[in-house]
Phi, psi and omega in degrees: 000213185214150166216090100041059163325114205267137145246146171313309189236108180326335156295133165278120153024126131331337191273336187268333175298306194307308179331309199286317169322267194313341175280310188322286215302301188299321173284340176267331168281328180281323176297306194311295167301355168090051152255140204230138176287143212219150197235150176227078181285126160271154194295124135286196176197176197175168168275167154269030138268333212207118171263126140286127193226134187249148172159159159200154200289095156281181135250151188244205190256176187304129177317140171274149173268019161304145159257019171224065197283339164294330171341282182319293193307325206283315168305026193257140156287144209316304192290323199283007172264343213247339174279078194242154176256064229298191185218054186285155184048057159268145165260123200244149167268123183250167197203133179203121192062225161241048170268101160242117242207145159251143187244180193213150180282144161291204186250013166220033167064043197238148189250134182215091183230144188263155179200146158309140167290324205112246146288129200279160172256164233232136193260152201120196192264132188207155169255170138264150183272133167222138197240129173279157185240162184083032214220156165270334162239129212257138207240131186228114188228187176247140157263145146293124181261070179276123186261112179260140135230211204311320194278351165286122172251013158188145187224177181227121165230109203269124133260187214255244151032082193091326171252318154261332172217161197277150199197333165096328198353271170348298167264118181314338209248323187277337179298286196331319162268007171267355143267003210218328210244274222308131166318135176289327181308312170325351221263132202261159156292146181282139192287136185048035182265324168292003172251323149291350150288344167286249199358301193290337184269343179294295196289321182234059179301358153288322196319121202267164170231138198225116154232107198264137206194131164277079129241135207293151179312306146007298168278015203300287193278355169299285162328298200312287182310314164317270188350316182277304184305275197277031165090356207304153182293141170318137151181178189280151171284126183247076217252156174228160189279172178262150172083210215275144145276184159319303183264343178173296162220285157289144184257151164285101212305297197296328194275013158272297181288018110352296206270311156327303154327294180294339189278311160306308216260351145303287186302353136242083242245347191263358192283166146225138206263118156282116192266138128242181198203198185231157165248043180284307208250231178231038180317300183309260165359294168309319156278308162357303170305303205280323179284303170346262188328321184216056207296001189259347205250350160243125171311314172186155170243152184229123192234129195274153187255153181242177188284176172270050107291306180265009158289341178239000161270339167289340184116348176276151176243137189335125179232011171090004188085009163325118176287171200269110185309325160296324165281309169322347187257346194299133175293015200264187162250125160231118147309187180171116135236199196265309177221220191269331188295327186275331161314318206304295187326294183277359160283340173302334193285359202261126169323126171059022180262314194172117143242143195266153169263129184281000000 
């Protein structure tokens, strides 16, 4: 989902046939069992012309008399989020502003559409209506809408994995059970990070926050609830989808956040971007990339360094905290610490980044 994958040839993957087969069979036994498709809606963003609206169709079970059912879901342990059914080529009626459009579901059931307003919308936060249609009882949710327009100049685009919270990436075995196993409640803040994303939103309250992740949709509402239990500023989620593509087994974890990137900082040209990340995985290198393109459109990178312990359980070999040689040629202010608190110090040093109160 998205990041829009261009493939070369109209035959799909063998791994997406199979994928489409094993959903079709699991979807005519579960509607057999009284199961109804249900929309599970993601945060978008827009101009106050022009909208991105996020969600996908699953099926579920007969509506629960819970009155939080996001809630329940975001409390689950990990692996019990990845049993979802999809819903493809379903028709949802959507509604944003005084715009209104029928969508059609992808082929894992996910809705990713840019639309007009209409009406210009007011920058903060709207929703969108999404009604699924062709159902006798029709599944009706809200999308969320984070709106910037022309007068917001700084924004945060953030990874998740390491940087706002500890997850282990680097190491396959133990991320494997803290995604899969480990209860989501459980999932600790990176130490002084969640005060420094307050500190940049206190100094810049218009200011949109992006937190972008190769972690699957799947885990949507696992986030929503870290981000909130520690305060991290509202914003939208940029998530990739899990399992085969059109093209190939896996999606590519850096050219989604590639394509995420490239993709803000088109739909907003007046932003300058504060980037973070980790030098776990391939943040530095990816924003590297991002200033190449478009050096005017970032403000600054702040990168949490991780210890050579875990630099060498990532595949990396130590280098003592040596900043990262991608960044360094880069014209920009790039900082580096060990957790949030030393970013913090040192992004106070940057004009217009983040003044400390004295």
């Amino acid at each position: 989902m998205a990041t829009p994958t261009p493939h070369p040839s109209q035959r799909p993957h063998l791994a997406a046939v199979v994928e489409d087969h094993f959903y079709a069979a699991a979807g005519r036994v579960l509607r057999r069992a009284g199961w109804h498709p249900r929309l599970e809606t993601y945060s978008g963003y827009g101009t106050p012309d022009q909208v991105r609206v996020l969600a996908r169709v699953l099926l579920s079970r007969p509506r629960p008399a819970a009155p939080d059912l996001e809630a329940l879901r975001a409390g689950r342990r990990g692996f019990r989020h990845f049993l979802t059914v999809p819903v493809p080529h379903c028709r949802v009626r959507l509604q944003v502003g005084g715009h209104v459009s029928v969508v059609t579901s992808d082929r894992a059931g996910y809705i990713d559409v840019e639309l007009p307003t209409d009406a210009p919308l007011s920058a903060g936060w709207h929703s969108a209506n999404l009604t699924v249609l062709d159902e006798a009882d029709p599944w009706e949710a809200e999308a969320l809408i984070r709106v910037l327009d022309e007068r917001t100049e700084f924004g945060v685009i953030s990874d998740m994995d390491d940087t706002t919270m500890v997850t282990a990436v680097p190491r396959p075995l133990l991320a494997a059970w803290n995604t899969f196993v480990r209860h989501s409640s459980a999932r600790r803040a990176v130490p002084g990070m969640p005060e420094l994303y307050r500190a940049l939103q206190q100094a810049h309250p218009d200011a949109g926050f992006f937190y972008l992740s190769t972690g699957a949709w799947n885990t949507a509402n696992t986030l929503r609830a870290f981000l909130s239990r520690h305060s991290y500023p509202r914003g939208p989620l940029l998530l990739t989808d899990w399992g085969p593509t059109l093209t190939g087994w896996f999606r590519s974890g850096p050219a989604h956040k590639e394509a995420s990137l490239e993709h803000l900082m088109s739909w907003f040209p007046h932003v300058r971007w504060l980037l973070i990340g980790d030098d776990g995985q391939h943040d530095p290198q990816i924003y590297a990339k991002a200033v190449d393109r478009r050096p005017d459109r970032v403000r600054a990178v702040a990168i949490r360094q991780l210890t050579g312990g875990q630099q060498v359980l990532a595949g990396n070999l130590p280098d003592g905290g040596t900043p990262d040689a991608d960044l360094e040629v880069r014209p920009v202010p790039t900082v580096y610490g060990r957790d949030g608190g030393e970013l913090t110090r040192q992004l106070a040093a940057i004009p217009g980044v983040l003044e400390l109160r004295r």
